[in-house]
CSV table of C-alpha atoms and ligand atoms in Angstrom, one decimal:
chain,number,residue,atom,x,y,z
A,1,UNK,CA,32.0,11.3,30.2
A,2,UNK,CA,32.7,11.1,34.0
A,3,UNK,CA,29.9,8.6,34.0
A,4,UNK,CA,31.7,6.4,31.4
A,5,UNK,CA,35.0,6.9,33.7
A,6,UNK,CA,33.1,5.7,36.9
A,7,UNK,CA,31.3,2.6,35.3
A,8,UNK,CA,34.2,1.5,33.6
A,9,UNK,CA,36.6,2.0,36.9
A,10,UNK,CA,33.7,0.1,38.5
A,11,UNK,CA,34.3,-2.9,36.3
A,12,UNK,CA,38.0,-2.7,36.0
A,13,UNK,CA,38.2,-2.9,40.4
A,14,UNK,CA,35.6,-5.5,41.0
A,15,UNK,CA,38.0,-7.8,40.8
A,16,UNK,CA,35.6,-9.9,38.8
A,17,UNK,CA,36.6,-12.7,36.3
A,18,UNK,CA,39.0,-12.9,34.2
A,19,UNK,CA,38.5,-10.9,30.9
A,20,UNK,CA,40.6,-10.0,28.6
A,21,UNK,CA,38.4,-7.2,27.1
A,22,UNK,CA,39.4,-5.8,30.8
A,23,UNK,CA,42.9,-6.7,30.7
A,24,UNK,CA,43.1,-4.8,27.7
A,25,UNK,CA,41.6,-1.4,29.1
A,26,UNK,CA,43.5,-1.9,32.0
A,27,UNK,CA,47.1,-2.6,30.4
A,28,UNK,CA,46.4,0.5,28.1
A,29,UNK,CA,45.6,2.8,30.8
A,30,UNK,CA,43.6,5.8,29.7
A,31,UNK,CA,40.0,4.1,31.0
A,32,UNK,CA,41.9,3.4,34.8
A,33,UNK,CA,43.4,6.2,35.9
A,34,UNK,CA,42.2,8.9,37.8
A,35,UNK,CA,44.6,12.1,37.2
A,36,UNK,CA,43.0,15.3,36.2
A,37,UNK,CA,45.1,15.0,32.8
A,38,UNK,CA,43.6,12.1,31.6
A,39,UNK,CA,40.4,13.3,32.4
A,40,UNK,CA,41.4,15.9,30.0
A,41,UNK,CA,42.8,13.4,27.8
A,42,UNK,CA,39.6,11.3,27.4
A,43,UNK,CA,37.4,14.5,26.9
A,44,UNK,CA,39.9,15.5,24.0
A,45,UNK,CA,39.5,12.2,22.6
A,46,UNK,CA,35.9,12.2,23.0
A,47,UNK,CA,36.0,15.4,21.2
A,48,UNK,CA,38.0,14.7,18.8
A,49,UNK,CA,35.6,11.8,18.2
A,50,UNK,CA,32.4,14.1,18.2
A,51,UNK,CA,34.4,16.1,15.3
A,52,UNK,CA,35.1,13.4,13.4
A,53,UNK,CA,31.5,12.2,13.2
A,54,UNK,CA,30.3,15.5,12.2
A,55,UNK,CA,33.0,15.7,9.7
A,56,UNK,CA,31.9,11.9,8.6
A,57,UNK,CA,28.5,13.1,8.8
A,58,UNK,CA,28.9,15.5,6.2
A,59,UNK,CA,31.2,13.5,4.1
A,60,UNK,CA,27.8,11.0,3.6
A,61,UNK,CA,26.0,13.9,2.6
A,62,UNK,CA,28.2,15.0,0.3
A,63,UNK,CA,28.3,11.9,-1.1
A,64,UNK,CA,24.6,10.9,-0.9
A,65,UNK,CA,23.4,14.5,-2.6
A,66,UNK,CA,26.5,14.0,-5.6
A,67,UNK,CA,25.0,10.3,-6.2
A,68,UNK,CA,21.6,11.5,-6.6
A,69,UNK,CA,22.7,14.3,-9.4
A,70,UNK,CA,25.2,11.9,-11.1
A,71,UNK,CA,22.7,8.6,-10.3
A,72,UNK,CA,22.2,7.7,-14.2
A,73,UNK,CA,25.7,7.3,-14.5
A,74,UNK,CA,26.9,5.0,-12.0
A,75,UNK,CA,27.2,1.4,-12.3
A,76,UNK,CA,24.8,0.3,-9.8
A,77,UNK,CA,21.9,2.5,-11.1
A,78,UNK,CA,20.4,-0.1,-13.7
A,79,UNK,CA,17.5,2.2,-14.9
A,80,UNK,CA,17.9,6.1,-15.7
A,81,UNK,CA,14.9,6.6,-13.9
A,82,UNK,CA,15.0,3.9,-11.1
A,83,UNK,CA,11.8,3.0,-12.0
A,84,UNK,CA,10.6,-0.8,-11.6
A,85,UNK,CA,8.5,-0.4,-14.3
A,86,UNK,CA,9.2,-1.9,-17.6
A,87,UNK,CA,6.8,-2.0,-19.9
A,88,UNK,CA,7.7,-5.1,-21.8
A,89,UNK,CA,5.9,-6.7,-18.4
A,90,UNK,CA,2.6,-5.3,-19.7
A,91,UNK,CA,0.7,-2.9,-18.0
A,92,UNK,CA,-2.3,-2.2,-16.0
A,93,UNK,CA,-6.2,-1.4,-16.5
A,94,UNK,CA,-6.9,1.2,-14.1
A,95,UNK,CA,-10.7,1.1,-13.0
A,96,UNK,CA,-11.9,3.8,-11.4
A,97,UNK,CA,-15.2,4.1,-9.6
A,98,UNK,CA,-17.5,6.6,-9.6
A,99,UNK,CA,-20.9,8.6,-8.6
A,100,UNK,CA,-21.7,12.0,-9.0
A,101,UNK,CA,-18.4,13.6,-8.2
A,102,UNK,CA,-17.1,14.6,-11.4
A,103,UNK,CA,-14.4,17.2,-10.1
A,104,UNK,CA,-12.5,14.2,-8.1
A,105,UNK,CA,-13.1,12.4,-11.3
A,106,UNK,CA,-11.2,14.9,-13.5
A,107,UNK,CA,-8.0,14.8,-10.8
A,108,UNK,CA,-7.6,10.9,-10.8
A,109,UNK,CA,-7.9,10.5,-14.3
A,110,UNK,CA,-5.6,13.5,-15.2
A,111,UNK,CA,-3.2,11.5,-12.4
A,112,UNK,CA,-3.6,7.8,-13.3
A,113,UNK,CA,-3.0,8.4,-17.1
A,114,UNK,CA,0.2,10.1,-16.2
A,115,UNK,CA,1.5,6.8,-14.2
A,116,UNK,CA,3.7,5.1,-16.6
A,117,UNK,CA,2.1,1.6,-16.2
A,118,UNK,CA,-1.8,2.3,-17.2
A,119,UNK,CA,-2.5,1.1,-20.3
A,120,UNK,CA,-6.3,1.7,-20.0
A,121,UNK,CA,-8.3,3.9,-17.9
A,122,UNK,CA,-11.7,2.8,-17.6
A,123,UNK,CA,-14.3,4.8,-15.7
A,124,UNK,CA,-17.3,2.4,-14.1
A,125,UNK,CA,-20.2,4.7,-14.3
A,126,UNK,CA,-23.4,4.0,-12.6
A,127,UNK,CA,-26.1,7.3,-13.6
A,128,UNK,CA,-29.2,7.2,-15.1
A,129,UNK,CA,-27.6,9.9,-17.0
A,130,UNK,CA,-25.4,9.0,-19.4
A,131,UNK,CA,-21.7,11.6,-19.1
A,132,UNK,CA,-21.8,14.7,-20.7
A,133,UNK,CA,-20.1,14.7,-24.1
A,134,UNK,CA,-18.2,18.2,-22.2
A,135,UNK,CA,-17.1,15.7,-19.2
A,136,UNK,CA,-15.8,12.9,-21.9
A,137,UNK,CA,-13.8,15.2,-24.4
A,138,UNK,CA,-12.3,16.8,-21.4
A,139,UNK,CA,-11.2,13.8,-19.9
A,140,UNK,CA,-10.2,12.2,-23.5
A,141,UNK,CA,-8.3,15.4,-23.6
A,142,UNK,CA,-6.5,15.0,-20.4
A,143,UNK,CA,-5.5,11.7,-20.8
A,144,UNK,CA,-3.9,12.5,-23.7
A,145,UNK,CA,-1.9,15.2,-22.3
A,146,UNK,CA,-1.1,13.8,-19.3
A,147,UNK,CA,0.3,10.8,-20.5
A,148,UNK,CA,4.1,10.0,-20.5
A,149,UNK,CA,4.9,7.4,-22.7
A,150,UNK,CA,4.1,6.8,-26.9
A,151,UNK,CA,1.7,4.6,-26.3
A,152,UNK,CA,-1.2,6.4,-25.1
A,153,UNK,CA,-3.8,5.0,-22.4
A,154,UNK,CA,-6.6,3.6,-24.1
A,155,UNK,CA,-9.7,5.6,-22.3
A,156,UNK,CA,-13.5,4.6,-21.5
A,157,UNK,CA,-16.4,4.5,-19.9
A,158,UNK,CA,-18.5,1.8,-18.7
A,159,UNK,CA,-21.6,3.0,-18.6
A,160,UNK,CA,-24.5,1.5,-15.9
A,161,UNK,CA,-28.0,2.8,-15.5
A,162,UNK,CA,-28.9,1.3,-12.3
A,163,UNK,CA,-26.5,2.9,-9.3
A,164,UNK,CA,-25.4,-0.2,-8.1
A,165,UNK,CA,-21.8,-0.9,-6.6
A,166,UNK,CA,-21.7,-4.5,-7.8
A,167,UNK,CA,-20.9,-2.8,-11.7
A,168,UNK,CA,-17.3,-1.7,-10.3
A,169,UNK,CA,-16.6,-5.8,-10.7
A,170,UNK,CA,-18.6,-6.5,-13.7
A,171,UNK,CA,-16.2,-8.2,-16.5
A,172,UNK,CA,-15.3,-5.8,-19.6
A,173,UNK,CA,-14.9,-7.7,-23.1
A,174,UNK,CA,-12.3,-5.3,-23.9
A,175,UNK,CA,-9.8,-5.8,-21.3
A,176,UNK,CA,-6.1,-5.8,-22.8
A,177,UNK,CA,-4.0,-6.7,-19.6
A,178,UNK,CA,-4.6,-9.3,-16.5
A,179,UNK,CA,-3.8,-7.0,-14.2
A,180,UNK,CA,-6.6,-4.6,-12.8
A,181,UNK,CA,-6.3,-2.1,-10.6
A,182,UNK,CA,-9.4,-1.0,-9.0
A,183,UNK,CA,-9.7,2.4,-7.4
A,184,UNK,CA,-12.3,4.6,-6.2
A,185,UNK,CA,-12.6,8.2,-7.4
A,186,UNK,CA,-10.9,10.0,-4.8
A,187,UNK,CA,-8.0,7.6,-4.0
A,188,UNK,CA,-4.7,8.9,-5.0
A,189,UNK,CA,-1.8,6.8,-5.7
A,190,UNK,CA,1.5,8.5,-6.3
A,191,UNK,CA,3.0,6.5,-9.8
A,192,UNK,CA,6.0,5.2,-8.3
A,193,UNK,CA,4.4,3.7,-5.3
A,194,UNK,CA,1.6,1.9,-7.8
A,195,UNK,CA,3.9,1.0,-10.2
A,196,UNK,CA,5.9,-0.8,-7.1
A,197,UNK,CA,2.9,-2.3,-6.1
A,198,UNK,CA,2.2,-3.8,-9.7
A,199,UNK,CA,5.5,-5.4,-9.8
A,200,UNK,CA,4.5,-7.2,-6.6
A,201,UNK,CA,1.5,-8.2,-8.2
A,202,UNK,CA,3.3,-9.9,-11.0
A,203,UNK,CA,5.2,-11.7,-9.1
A,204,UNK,CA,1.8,-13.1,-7.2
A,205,UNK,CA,-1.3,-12.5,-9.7
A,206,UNK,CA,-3.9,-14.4,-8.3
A,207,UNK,CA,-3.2,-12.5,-5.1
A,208,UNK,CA,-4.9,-8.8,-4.1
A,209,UNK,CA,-2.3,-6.5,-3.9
A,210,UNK,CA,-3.2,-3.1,-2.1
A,211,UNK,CA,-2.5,0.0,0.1
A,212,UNK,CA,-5.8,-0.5,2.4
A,213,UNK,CA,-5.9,-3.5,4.9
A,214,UNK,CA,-8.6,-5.0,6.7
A,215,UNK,CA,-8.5,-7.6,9.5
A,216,UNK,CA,-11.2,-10.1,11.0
A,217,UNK,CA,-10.9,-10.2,14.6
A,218,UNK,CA,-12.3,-12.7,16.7
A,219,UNK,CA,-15.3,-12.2,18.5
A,220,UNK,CA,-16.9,-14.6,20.3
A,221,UNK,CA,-19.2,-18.2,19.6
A,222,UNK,CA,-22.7,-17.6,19.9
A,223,UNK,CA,-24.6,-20.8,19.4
A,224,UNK,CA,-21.9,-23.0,18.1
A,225,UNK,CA,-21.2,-20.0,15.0
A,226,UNK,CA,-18.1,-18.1,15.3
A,227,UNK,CA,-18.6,-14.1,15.5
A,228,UNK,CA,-15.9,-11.9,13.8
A,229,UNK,CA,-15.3,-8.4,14.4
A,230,UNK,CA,-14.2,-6.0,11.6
A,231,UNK,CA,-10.7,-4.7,12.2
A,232,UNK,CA,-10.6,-1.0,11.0
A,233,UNK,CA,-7.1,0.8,10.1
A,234,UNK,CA,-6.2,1.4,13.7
A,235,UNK,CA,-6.5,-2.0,14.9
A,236,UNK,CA,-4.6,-3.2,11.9
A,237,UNK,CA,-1.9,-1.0,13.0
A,238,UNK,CA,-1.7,-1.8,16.2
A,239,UNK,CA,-1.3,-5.6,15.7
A,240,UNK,CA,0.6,-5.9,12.6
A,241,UNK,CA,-1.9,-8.1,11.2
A,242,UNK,CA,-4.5,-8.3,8.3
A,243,UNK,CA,-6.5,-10.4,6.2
A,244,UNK,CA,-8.0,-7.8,2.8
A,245,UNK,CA,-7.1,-5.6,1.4
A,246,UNK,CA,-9.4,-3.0,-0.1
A,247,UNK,CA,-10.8,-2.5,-3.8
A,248,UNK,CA,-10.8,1.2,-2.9
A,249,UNK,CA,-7.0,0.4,-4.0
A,250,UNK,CA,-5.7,-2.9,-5.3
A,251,UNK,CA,-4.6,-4.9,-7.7
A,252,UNK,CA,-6.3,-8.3,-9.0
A,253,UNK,CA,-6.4,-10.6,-11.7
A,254,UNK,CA,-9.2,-9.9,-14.2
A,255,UNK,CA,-10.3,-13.2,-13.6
A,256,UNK,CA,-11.7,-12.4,-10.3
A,257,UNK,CA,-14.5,-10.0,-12.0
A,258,UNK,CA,-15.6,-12.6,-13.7
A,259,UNK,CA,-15.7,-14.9,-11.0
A,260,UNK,CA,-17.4,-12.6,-8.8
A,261,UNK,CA,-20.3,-11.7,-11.5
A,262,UNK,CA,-20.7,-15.2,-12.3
A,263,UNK,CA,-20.1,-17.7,-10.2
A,264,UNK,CA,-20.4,-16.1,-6.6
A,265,UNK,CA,-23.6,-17.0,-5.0
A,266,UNK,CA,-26.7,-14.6,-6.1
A,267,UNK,CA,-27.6,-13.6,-2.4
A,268,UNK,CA,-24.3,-12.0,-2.1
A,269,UNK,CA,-24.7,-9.9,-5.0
A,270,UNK,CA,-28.2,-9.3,-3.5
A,271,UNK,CA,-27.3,-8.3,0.0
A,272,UNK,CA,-24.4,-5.7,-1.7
A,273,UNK,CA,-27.3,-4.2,-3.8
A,274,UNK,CA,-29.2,-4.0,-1.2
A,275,UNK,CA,-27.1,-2.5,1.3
A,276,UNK,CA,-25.3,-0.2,-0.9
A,277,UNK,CA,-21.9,-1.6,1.0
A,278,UNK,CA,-19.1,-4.2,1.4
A,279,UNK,CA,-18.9,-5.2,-2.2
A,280,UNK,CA,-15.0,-4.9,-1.2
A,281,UNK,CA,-15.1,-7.5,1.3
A,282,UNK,CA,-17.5,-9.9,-0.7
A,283,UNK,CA,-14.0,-9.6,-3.2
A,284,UNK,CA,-11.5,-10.2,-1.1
A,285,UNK,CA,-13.4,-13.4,0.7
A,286,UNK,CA,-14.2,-14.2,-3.0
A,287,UNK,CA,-10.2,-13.8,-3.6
A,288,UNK,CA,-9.2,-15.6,-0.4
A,289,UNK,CA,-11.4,-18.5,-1.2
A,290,UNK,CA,-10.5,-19.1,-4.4
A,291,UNK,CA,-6.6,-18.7,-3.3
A,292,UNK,CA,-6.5,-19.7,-0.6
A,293,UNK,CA,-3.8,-17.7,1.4
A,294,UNK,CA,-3.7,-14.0,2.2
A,295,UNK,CA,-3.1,-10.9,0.2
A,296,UNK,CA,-0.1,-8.7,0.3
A,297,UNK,CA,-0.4,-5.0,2.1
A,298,UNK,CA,2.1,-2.5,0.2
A,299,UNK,CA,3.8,0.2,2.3
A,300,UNK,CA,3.3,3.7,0.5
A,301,UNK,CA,1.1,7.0,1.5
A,302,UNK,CA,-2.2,7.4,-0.3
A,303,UNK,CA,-4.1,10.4,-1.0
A,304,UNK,CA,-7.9,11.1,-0.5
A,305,UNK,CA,-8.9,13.8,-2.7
A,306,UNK,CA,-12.2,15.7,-1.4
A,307,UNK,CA,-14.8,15.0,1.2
A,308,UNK,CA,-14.5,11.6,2.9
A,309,UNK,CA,-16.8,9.0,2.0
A,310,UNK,CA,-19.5,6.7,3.7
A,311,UNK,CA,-16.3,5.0,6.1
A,312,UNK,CA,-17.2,8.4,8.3
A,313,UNK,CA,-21.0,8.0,8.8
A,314,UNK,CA,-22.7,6.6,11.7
A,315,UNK,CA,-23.0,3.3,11.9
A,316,UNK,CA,-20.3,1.7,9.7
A,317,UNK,CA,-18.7,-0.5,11.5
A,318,UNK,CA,-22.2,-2.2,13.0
A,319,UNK,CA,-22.8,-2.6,8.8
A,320,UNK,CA,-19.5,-4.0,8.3
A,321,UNK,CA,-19.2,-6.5,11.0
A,322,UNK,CA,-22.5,-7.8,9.8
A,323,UNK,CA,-21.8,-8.1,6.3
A,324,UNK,CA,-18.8,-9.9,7.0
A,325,UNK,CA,-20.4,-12.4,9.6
A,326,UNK,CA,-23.4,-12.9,6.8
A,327,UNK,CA,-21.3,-13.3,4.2
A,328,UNK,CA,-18.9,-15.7,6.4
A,329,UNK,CA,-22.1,-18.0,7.2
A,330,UNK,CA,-22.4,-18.1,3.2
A,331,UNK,CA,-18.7,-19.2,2.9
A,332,UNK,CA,-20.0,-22.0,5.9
A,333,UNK,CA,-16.4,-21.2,7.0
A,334,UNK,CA,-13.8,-18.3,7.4
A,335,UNK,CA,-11.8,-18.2,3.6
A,336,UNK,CA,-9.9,-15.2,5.2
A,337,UNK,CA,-5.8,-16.0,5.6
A,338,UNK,CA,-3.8,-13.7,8.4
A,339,UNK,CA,-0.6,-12.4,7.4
A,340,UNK,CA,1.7,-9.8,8.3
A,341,UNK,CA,4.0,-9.5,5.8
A,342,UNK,CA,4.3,-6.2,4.3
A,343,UNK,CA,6.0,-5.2,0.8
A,344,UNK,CA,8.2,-2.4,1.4
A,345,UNK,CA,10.2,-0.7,-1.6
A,346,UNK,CA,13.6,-1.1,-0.6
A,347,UNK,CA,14.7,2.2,-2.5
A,348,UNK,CA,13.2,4.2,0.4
A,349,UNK,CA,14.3,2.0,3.0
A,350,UNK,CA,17.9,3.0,3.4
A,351,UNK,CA,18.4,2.6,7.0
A,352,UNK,CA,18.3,-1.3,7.1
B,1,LIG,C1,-15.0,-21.5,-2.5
B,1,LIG,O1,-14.0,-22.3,-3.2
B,1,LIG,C2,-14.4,-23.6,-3.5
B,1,LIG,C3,-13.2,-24.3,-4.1
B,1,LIG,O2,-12.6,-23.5,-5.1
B,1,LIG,C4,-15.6,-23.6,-4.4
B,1,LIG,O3,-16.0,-24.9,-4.7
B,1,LIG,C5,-16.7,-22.8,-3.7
B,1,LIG,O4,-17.8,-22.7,-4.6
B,1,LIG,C6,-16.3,-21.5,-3.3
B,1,LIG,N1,-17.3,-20.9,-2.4
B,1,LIG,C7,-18.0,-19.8,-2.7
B,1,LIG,C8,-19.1,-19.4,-1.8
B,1,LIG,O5,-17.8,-19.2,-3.7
């Protein structure tokens, strides 16, 4: 408080220019004098002023924990629920991907057919061994319980013999809505946050929609070719900027499988079989290519359920950084759009 006193003494004697924010102070006196009772003055109006933010303080919360019990009935609250969801938009096909992990399996399913958005559940399977009929009645069963709305997820497999992760894109005859969203076993997406995400998808279809974003740095030019670098999670965060976003959790058109089983060239499809890896990037350059602009990142914590997958073993990065400079030389030029725009939901960000 003293400190306040002394700068604003400082400014009111400098006998500076003409101001008359400084007239003001001066004319009313409390800021220039230097009497031990208006030091005692200001500190009982700072204090004063303290108290009244703590009693404003409280006030907000009062308010801000009775709006949240009395919520459905106020004016301003156009859905009981606040959700964006409604489901005269149409829903979404959830398609989850799978090997050999059939307790992760039972927790996404039993989670995804409780989001109110899924309209099918379809499990890409990719065993030798077809499920067990135990494994398919209990997740029949689940769905079924789990689910919140009338209409009841519509639940499947897609059964592959050959372990190969271009299946996750093959295109399914029985598809009911446009909009896919394609996830891997142990990838958890609260409901709210992927119902949020699915209205952003709506409002841009052709676009990949996701929670997992991917940038391609630049390297360097080694004879006359462009080199990119594979920008992991950190280095996305660190510059604000990305060009994929990830299958392990996006939405996409249901076009796009079909584009990618069908028209994108053979040695892609090859290479992905081959290296058991970056089907996810040969999608989103596939995606960016046909679109021609960027995806959209949406803000919102996802889960990993159970041990983490190949992203943690040795050599990952070297793998990625090639496929994407292999599959870049296929393109014959980068498809791959920078942005940094993210899609926040505006119901949790309060504090504009
Ligand atoms: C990229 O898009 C163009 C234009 O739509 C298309 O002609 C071309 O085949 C696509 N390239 C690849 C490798 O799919």
């Amino acid at each position: 408080m003293s400190t306040l006193v002394a700068i604003r003494d400082a400014a009111l004697n400098s006998g500076g220019d003409y101001s008359p924010a400084k007239e003001k102070a001066a004319t009313r006196g409390v800021f220039n004098g230097r009497s031990p009772l208006l030091h005692r003055r200001i500190k009982l109006l700072l204090g004063g002023f303290k108290f009244k933010l703590l009693i404003c303080f409280a006030f907000l919360s009062i308010v801000v924990w009775f709006s949240s019990k009395i919520g459905p009935f106020m004016e301003w609250n156009p859905h009981p629920d606040s959700s964006v969801f409604s489901p005269s938009r149409g829903g979404f096909t959830v398609l989850i991907n799978t090997w050999k992990r059939n307790s992760l399996l039972k927790q996404s399913v039993a989670h995804y057919a409780s989001c109110r958005g899924a309209d099918a559940i379809h499990v890409v399977w990719s065993e030798s061994d077809p499920p067990s009929n135990q494994l398919r009645s209990y997740l029949n069963d689940i769905v079924l319980k789990k689910s919140q709305t009338a209409h009841k997820p519509n639940f499947k497999f897609d059964l592959n013999e050959e372990d190969n992760l271009n299946n996750r894109f093959k295109p399914r005859p029985d598809l009911r809505t446009d909009a896919i969203f394609s996830v891997d076993d142990d990838v958890i997406v609260p409901c709210r946050t992927l119902e949020f995400a699915f209205s952003m998808w709506q409002s841009a279809p052709f676009t990949m929609v996701g929670f997992v974003p991917r940038m391609h740095w630049l390297d360097q030019k080694t004879n006359g070719m462009t080199q990119y670098k594979y920008g992991g999670w950190w280095s996305v965060w660190w510059m604000g900027t990305y060009s994929m976003v990830l299958s392990k959790a996006a939405f996409f058109h249901r076009k796009y499988l079909e584009l990618y089983t069908n028209e994108m060239p053979r040695s892609i499809h090859d290479y992905v079989t081959k290296e058991r890896n970056c089907e996810d990037i040969a999608m989103s350059l596939l995606v960016a290519n046909a679109t021609n602009t960027s995806p959209i990142w949406v803000k919102g914590k996802i889960y990993e359920i159970g041990a983490s997958g190949i992203s943690s073993l040795n050599g990952h990065s070297v793998k990625r950084n090639k496929c994407l400079n292999d599959f870049v030389a296929l393109y014959g030029s980068m498809p791959l759009v920078p942005t940094n725009v993210k899609a926040v939901d505006a119901r949790n960000e309060w504090l504009w």
